[in-house]
PDB file of C-alpha atoms in Angstrom:
ATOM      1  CA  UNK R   1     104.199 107.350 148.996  1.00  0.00           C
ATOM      2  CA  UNK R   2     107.220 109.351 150.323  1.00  0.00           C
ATOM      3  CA  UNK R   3     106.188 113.241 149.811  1.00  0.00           C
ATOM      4  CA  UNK R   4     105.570 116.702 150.878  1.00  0.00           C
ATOM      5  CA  UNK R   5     102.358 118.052 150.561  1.00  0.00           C
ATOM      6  CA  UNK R   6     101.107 121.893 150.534  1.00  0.00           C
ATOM      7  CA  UNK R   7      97.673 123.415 151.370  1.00  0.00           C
ATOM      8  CA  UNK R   8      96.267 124.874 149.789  1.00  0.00           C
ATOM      9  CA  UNK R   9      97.536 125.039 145.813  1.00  0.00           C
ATOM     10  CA  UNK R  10      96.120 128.463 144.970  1.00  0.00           C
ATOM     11  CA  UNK R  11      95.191 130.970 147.145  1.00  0.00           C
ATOM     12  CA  UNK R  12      94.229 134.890 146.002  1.00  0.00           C
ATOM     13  CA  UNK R  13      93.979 136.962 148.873  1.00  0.00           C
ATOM     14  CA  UNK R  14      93.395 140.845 149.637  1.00  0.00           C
ATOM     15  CA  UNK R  15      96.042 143.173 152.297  1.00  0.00           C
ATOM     16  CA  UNK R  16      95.997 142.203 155.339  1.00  0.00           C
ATOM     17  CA  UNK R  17      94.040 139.557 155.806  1.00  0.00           C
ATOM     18  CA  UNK R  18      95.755 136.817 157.818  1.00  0.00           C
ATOM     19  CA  UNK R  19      96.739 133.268 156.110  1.00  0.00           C
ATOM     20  CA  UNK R  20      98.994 130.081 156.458  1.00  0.00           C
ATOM     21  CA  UNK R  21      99.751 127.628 154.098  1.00  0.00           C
ATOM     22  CA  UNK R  22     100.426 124.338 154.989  1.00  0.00           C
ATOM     23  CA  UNK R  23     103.473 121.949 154.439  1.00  0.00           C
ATOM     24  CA  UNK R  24     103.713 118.202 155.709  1.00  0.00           C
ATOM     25  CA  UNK R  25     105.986 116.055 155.344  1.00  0.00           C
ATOM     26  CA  UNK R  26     105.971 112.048 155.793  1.00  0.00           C
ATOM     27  CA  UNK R  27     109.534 111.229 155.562  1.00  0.00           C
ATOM     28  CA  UNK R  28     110.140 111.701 159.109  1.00  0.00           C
ATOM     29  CA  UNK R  29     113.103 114.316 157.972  1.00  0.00           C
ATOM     30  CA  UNK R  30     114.229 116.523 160.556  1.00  0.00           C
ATOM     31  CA  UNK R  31     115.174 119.633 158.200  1.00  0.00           C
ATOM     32  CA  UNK R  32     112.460 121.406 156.750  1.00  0.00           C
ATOM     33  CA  UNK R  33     112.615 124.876 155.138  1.00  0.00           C
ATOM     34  CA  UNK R  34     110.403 127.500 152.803  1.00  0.00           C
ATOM     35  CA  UNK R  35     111.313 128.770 149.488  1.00  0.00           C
ATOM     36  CA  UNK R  36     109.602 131.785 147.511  1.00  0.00           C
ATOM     37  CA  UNK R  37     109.677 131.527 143.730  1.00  0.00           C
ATOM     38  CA  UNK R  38     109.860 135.072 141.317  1.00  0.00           C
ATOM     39  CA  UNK R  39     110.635 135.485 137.981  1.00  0.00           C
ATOM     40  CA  UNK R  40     114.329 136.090 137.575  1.00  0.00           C
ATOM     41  CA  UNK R  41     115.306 135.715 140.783  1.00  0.00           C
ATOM     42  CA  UNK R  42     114.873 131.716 141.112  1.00  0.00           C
ATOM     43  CA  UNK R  43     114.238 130.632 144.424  1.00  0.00           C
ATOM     44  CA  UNK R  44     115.162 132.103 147.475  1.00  0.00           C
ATOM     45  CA  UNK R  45     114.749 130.946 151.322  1.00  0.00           C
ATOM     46  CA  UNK R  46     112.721 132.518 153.914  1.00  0.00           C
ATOM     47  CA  UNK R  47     112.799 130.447 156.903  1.00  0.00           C
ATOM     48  CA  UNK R  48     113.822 127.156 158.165  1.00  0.00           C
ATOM     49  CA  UNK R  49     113.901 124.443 160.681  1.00  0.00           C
ATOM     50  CA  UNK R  50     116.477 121.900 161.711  1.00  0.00           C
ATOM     51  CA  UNK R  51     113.972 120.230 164.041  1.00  0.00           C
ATOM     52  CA  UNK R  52     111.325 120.728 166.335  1.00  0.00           C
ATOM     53  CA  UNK R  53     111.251 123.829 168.278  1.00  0.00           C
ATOM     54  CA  UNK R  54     113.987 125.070 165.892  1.00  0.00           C
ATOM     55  CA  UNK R  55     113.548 127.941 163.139  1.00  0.00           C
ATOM     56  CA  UNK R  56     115.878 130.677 161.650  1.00  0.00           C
ATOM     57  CA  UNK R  57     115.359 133.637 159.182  1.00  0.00           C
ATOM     58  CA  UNK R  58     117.025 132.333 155.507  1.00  0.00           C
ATOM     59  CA  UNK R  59     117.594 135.556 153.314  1.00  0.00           C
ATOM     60  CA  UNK R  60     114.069 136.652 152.948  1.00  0.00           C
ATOM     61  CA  UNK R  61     112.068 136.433 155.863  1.00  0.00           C
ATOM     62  CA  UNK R  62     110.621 139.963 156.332  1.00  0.00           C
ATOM     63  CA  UNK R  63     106.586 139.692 156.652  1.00  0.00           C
ATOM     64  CA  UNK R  64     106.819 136.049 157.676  1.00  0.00           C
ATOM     65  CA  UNK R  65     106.572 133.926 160.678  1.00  0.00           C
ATOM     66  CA  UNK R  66     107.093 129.673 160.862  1.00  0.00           C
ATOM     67  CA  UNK R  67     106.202 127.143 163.933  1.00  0.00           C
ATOM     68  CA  UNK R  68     107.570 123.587 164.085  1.00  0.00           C
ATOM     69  CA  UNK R  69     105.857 122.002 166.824  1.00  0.00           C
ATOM     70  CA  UNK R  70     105.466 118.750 164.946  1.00  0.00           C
ATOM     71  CA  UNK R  71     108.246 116.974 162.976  1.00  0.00           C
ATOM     72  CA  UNK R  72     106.107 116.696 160.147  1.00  0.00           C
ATOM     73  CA  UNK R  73     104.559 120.128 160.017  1.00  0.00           C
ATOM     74  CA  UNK R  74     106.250 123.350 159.449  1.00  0.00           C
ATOM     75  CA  UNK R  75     103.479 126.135 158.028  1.00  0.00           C
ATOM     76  CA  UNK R  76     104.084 129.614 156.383  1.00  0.00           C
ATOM     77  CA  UNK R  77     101.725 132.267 158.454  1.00  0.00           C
ATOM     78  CA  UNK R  78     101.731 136.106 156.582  1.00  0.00           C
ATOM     79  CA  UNK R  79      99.651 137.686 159.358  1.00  0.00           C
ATOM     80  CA  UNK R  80      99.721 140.932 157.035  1.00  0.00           C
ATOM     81  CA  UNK R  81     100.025 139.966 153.891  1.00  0.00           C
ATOM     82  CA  UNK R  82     101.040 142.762 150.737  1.00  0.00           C
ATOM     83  CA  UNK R  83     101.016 142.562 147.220  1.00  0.00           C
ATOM     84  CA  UNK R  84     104.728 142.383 147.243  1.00  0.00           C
ATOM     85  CA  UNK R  85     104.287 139.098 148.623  1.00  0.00           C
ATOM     86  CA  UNK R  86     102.582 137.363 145.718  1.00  0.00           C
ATOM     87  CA  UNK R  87     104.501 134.458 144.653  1.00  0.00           C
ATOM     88  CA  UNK R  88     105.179 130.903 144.150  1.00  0.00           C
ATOM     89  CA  UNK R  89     105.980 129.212 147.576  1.00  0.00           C
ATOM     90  CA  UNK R  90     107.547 126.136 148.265  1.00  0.00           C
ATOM     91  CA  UNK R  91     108.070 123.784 151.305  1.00  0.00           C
ATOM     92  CA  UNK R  92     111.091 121.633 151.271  1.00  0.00           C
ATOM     93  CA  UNK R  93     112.499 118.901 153.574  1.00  0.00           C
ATOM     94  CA  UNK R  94     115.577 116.920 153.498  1.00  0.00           C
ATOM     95  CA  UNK R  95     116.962 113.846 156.249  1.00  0.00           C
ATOM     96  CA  UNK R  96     119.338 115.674 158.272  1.00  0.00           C
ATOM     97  CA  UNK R  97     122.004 118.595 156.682  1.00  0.00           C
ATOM     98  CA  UNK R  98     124.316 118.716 154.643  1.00  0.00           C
ATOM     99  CA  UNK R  99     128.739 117.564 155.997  1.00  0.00           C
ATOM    100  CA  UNK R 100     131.248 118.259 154.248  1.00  0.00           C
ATOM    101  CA  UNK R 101     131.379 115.039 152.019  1.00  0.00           C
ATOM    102  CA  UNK R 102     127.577 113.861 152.421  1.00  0.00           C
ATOM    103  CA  UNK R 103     124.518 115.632 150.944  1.00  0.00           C
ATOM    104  CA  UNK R 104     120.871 114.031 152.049  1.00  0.00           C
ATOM    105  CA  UNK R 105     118.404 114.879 148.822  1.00  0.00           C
ATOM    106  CA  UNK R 106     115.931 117.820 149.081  1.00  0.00           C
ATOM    107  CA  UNK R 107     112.520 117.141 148.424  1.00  0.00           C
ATOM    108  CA  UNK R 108     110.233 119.967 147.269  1.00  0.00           C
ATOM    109  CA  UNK R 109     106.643 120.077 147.685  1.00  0.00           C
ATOM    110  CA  UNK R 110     103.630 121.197 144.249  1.00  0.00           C
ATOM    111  CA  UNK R 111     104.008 124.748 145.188  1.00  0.00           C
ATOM    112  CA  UNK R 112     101.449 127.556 146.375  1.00  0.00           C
ATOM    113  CA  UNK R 113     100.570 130.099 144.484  1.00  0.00           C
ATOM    114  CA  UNK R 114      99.559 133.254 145.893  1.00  0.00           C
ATOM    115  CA  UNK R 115      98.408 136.387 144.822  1.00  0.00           C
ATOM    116  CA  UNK R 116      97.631 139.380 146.984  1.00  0.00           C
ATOM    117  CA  UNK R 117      95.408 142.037 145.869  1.00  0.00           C
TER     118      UNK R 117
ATOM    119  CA  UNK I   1     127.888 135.486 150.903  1.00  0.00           C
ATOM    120  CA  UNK I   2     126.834 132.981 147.592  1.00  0.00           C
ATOM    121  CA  UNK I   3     125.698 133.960 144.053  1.00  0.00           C
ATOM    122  CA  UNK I   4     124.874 132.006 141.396  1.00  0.00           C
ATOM    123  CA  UNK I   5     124.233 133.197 138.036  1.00  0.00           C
ATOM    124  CA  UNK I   6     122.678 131.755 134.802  1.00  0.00           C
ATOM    125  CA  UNK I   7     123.115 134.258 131.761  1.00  0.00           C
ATOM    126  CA  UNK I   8     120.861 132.662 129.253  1.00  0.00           C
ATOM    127  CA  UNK I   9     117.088 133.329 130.359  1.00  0.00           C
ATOM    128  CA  UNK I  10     115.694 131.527 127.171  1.00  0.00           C
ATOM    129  CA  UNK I  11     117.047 128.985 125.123  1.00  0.00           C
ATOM    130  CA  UNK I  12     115.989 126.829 122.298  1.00  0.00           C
ATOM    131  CA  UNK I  13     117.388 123.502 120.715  1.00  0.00           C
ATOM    132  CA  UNK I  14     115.810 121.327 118.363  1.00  0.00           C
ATOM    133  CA  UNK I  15     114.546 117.527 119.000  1.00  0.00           C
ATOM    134  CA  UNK I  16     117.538 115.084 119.286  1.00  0.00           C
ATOM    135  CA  UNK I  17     120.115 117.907 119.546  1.00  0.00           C
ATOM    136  CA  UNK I  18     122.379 118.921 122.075  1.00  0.00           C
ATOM    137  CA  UNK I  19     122.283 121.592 124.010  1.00  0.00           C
ATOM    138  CA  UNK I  20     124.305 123.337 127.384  1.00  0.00           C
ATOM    139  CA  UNK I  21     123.171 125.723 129.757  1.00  0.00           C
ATOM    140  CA  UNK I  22     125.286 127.884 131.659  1.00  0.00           C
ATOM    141  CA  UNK I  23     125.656 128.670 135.036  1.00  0.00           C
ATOM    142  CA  UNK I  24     128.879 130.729 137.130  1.00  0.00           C
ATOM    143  CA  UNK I  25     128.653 130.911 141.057  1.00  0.00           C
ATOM    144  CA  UNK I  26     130.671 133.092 143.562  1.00  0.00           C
ATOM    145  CA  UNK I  27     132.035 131.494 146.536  1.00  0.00           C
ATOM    146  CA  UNK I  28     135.332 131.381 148.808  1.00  0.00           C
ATOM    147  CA  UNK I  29     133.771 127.956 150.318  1.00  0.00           C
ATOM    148  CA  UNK I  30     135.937 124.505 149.542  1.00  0.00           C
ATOM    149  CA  UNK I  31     133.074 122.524 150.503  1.00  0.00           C
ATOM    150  CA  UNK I  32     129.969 122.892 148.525  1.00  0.00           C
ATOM    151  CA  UNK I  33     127.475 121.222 146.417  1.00  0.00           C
ATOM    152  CA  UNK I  34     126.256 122.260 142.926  1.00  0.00           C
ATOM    153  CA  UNK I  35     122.676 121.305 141.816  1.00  0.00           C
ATOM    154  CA  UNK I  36     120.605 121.133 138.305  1.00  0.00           C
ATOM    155  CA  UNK I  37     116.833 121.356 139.016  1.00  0.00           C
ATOM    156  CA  UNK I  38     113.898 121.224 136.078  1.00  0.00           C
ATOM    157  CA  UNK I  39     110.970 122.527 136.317  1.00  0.00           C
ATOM    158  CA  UNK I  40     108.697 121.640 134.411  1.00  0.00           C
ATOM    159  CA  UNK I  41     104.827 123.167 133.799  1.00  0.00           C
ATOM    160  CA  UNK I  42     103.651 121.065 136.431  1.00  0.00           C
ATOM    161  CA  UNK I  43     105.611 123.521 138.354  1.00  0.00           C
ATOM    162  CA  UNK I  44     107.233 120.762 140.273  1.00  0.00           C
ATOM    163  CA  UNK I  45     110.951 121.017 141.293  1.00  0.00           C
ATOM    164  CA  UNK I  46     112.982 117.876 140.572  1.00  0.00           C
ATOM    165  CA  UNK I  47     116.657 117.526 140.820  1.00  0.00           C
ATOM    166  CA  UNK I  48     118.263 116.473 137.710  1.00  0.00           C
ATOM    167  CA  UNK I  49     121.953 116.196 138.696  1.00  0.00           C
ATOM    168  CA  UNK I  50     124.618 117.447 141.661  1.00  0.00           C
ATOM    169  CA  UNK I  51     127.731 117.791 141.756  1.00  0.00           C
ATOM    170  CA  UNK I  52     130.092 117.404 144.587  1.00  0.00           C
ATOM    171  CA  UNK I  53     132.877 120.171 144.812  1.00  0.00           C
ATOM    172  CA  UNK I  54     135.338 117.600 146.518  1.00  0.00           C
ATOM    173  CA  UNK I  55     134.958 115.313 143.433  1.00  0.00           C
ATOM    174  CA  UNK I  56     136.709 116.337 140.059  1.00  0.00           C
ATOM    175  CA  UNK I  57     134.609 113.911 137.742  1.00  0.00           C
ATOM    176  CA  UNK I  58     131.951 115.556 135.839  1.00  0.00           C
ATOM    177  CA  UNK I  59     128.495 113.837 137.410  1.00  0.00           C
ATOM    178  CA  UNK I  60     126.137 112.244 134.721  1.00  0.00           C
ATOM    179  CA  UNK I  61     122.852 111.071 134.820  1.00  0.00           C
ATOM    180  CA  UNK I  62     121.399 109.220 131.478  1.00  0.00           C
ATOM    181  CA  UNK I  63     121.174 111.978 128.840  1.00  0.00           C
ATOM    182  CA  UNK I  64     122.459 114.812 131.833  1.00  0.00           C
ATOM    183  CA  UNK I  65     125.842 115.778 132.075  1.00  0.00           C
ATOM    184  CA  UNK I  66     128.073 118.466 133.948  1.00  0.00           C
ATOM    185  CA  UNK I  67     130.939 120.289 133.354  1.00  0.00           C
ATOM    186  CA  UNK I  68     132.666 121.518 136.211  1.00  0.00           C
ATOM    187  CA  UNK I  69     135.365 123.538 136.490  1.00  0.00           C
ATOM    188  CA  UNK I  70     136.062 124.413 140.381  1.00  0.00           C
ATOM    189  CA  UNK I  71     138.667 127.353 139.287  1.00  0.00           C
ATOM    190  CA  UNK I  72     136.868 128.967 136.909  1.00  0.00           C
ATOM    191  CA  UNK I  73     133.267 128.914 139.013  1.00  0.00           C
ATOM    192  CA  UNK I  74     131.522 127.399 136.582  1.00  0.00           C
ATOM    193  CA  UNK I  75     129.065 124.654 136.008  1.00  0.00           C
ATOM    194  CA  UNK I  76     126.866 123.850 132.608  1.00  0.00           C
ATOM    195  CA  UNK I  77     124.039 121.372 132.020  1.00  0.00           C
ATOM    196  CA  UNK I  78     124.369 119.602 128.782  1.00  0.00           C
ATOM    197  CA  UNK I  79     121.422 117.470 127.785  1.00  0.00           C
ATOM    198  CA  UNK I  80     121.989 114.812 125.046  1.00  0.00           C
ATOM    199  CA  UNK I  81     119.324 114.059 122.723  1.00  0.00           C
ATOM    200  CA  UNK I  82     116.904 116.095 123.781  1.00  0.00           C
ATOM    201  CA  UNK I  83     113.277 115.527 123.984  1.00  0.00           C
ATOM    202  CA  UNK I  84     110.140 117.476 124.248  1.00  0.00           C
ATOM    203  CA  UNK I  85     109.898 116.612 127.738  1.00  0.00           C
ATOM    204  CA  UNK I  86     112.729 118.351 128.682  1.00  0.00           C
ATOM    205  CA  UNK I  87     110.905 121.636 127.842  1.00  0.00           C
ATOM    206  CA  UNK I  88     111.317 123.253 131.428  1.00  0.00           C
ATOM    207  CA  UNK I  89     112.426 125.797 133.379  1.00  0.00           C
ATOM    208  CA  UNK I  90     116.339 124.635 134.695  1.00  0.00           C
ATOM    209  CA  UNK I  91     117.667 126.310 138.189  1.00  0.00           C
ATOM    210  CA  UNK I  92     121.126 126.247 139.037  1.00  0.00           C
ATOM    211  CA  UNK I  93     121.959 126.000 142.371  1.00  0.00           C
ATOM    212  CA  UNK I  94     124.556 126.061 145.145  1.00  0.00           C
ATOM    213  CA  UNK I  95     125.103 124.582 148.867  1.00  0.00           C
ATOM    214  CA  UNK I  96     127.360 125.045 151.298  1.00  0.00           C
ATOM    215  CA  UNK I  97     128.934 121.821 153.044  1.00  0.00           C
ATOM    216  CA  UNK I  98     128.204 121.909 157.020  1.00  0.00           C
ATOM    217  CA  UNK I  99     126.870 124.955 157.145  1.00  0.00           C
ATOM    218  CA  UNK I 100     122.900 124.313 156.818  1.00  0.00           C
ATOM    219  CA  UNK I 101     120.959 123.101 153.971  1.00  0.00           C
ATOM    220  CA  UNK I 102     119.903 126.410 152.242  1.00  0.00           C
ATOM    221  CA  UNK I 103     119.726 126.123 148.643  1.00  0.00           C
ATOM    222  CA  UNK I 104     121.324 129.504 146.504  1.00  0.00           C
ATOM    223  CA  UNK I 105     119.524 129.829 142.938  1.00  0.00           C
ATOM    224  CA  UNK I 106     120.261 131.232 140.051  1.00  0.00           C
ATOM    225  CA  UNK I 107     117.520 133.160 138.050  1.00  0.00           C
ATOM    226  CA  UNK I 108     116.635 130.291 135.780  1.00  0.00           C
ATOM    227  CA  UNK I 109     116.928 129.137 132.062  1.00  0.00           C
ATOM    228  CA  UNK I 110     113.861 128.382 130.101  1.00  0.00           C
ATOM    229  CA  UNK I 111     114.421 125.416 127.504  1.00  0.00           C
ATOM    230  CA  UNK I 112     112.205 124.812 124.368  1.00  0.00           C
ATOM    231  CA  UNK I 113     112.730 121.627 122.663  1.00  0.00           C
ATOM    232  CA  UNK I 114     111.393 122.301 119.420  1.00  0.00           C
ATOM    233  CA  UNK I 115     110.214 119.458 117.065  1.00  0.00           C
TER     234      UNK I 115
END
């Protein structure tokens, strides 16, 4: 089945204490990005990758770092995380980007909540 | 840069009714995409319709329609008949053509079908 999985689901967490969530994909799609979730303010990106080796800061990327060594595998590390980071995460991947007059369908993976005391 | 806006937090509409949601979006692109996503409980994102700013027909999908009206920015969700499984969250959402894939949301509609 055609999807993109995250590790883990929920996660509660204290300051500063290193983590990474996990996002795989197995669609063989070459974009891949990560999306935080808060009420109000819908989603919003905080990093992406067009392929391997290849990641840029979307608009929220402050206390975050990505790798993309794999095609399939793009994880979210907070080496520090803060409260301010609790959220709803998700992974996303799509076939290649967007023209100008063809779109390639984003798929989203289940989410990760976190919460960081 | 993009913003997309959707003014009605909560809204309610009975079984079998009709009901639109509204969403306005700021650009000075010519190439975009426009996107309706649901989410329910499950938290799950799934993509309902999109609309291609190139194309002036409204898109429609089943009981899922658009209205889009490139001048005026704006682009609302109806949903025909609704059913209790529609009860969701609903994200509007913009993308510019060639320019990378990221997706600009707007703050979300929550949708009670009542029975």
């Amino acid at each position: 089945e055609a999807q993109v999985t995250q590790n883990p689901r929920y996660l509660i967490t204290v300051t500063g204490k290193k983590l990474t969530v996990t996002c795989s994909q197995n669609m063989n799609h070459e974009y891949m990005s990560w999306y935080r979730q808060d009420p109000g303010l819908g989603l919003r990106q905080i990093y992406y990758s067009m392929n391997v080796e290849v990641t840029d800061k979307g608009d929220v990327p402050e206390g975050y770092k990505v790798s993309r060594k794999e095609k399939r595998n793009f994880p979210l590390i907070l080496e520090s995380p803060s409260p301010n980071q609790t959220s709803l995460y998700f992974c996303a991947s799509s076939l290649g980007l967007a023209g100008a007059f063809t779109y390639n369908e984003q798929f989203f993976g289940p989410g990760t909540r976190l919460t960081v005391l | 840069a993009q913003t997309v806006t959707q003014s009605q937090p909560e809204m309610s509409v009975q079984e079998a009714e009709t009901v639109t949601l509204s969403c306005t979006y700021d650009t000075s692109e010519n190439n975009y995409y426009l996107f309706w996503y649901k989410q329910p409980p499950s938290r799950q994102m799934i993509l309902v319709i999109r609309q291609e700013a190139y194309k002036q027909q409204n898109a429609t999908e089943n009981r899922f329609s658009v209205n889009f009206q490139k001048a005026a920015k704006s682009f609302s969700l109806k949903i025909s008949d609704s059913q209790l499984g529609d009860t969701a969250m609903y994200f509007c959402a913009f993308m510019r053509g060639n320019a990378g894939n990221m997706l600009t949301f707007g703050g979300g509609t929550r949708l009670m079908v009542k029975p």
